[in-house]
C-alpha angles and dihedrals in degrees: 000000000000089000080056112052094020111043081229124087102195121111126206120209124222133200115250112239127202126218085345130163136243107228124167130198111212107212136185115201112177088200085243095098102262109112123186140179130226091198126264134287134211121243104171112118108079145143125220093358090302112114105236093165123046129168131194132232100018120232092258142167100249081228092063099035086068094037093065090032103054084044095047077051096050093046100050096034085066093044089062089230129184125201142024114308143153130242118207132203140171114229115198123206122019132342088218095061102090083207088048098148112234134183136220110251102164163314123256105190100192141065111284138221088247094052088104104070089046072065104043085050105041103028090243118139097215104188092048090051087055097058087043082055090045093045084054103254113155118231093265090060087043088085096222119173090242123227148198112302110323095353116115093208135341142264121280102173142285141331135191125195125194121183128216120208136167130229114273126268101053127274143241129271116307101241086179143024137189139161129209106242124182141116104312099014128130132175134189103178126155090204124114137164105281118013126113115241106238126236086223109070143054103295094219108111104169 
């Protein structure tokens, strides 16, 4: 199965976790050796297996949260890595345990969907950072907040991001169109009056 969508027909096994938990490390690496975080974010409410609820920061043990930071930092400073990226991780036990054990699931090395709530929570514009990256600036021109230690800002409170999607297959027209506006409130949609969602994409629009 894996020769055959893949080209490659090597597996990797992973170690089953109970009652774990989804946590991401958002990281900017400038390929000039300088590697930063933007905190973590938690993934944890899916459904199958698509995130449709992410929080950020995570209610986390401080103890943890550097834990997992300082190890999402080692791992892409030796990949010389360039851009902005997530690393993910699984934690077993509690949040709340700041020796909660947790294990490397993967590297996403793009800008994801839930970037936006990392911004609203650290004043980053991530998407901004990654064109500085791409145009060659090293971290010191990126114009990042700082931190403490390997932190690129710091935290300003919380964020919650809940995705809309419609049922697969594309839709029919959409006859109306409102979004929710108020103090506190963002929203990134690719829905208008009148288009026709399409079978072809992703069917997440907002």
């Amino acid at each position: 199965e894996a020769k055959t969508a893949f080209s490659n027909g090597a597996v990797f096994f992973e170690e089953f976790l109970t009652d774990a938990r989804h946590i991401e490390v958002q990281i900017v690496a400038d390929g000039q050796g300088e590697v930063v975080h933007l905190f973590e974010r938690d993934c944890s409410v899916q459904l199958r297996n698509q995130k449709v609820v992410e929080v950020a920061p995570s209610r986390m043990h401080p103890g943890l949260r550097q834990r997992i930071t300082d190890c999402a930092v080692r791992l892409i400073a030796n990949c010389d890595y360039r851009g902005v990226g997530t690393v993910e991780f699984m934690v077993a036990g509690e949040l709340s345990d700041p020796d909660a054990r947790f294990v490397f699931m993967e590297v996403n090395p793009r800008v994801q969907v839930e970037h936006t709530i990392t911004e609203e929570v650290t004043g980053v514009d991530i998407v901004k950072t990654q064109l500085k990256i791409a145009a060659g600036y090293p971290m010191a021109e990126l114009g990042l907040p700082g931190g403490e230690g390997k932190a690129a800002a710091t935290l300003r409170g919380f964020a919650i991001q809940c995705r809309v999607s419609l049922a697969p297959g594309g839709g029919p027209e959409v006859s109306a169109y409102r979004e929710p506006v108020g103090e506190g409130i963002r929203v990134d949609g690719a829905l208008y009056e009148g288009c026709k969602p399409s079978m072809h994409y992703d069917p997440l629009v907002g």
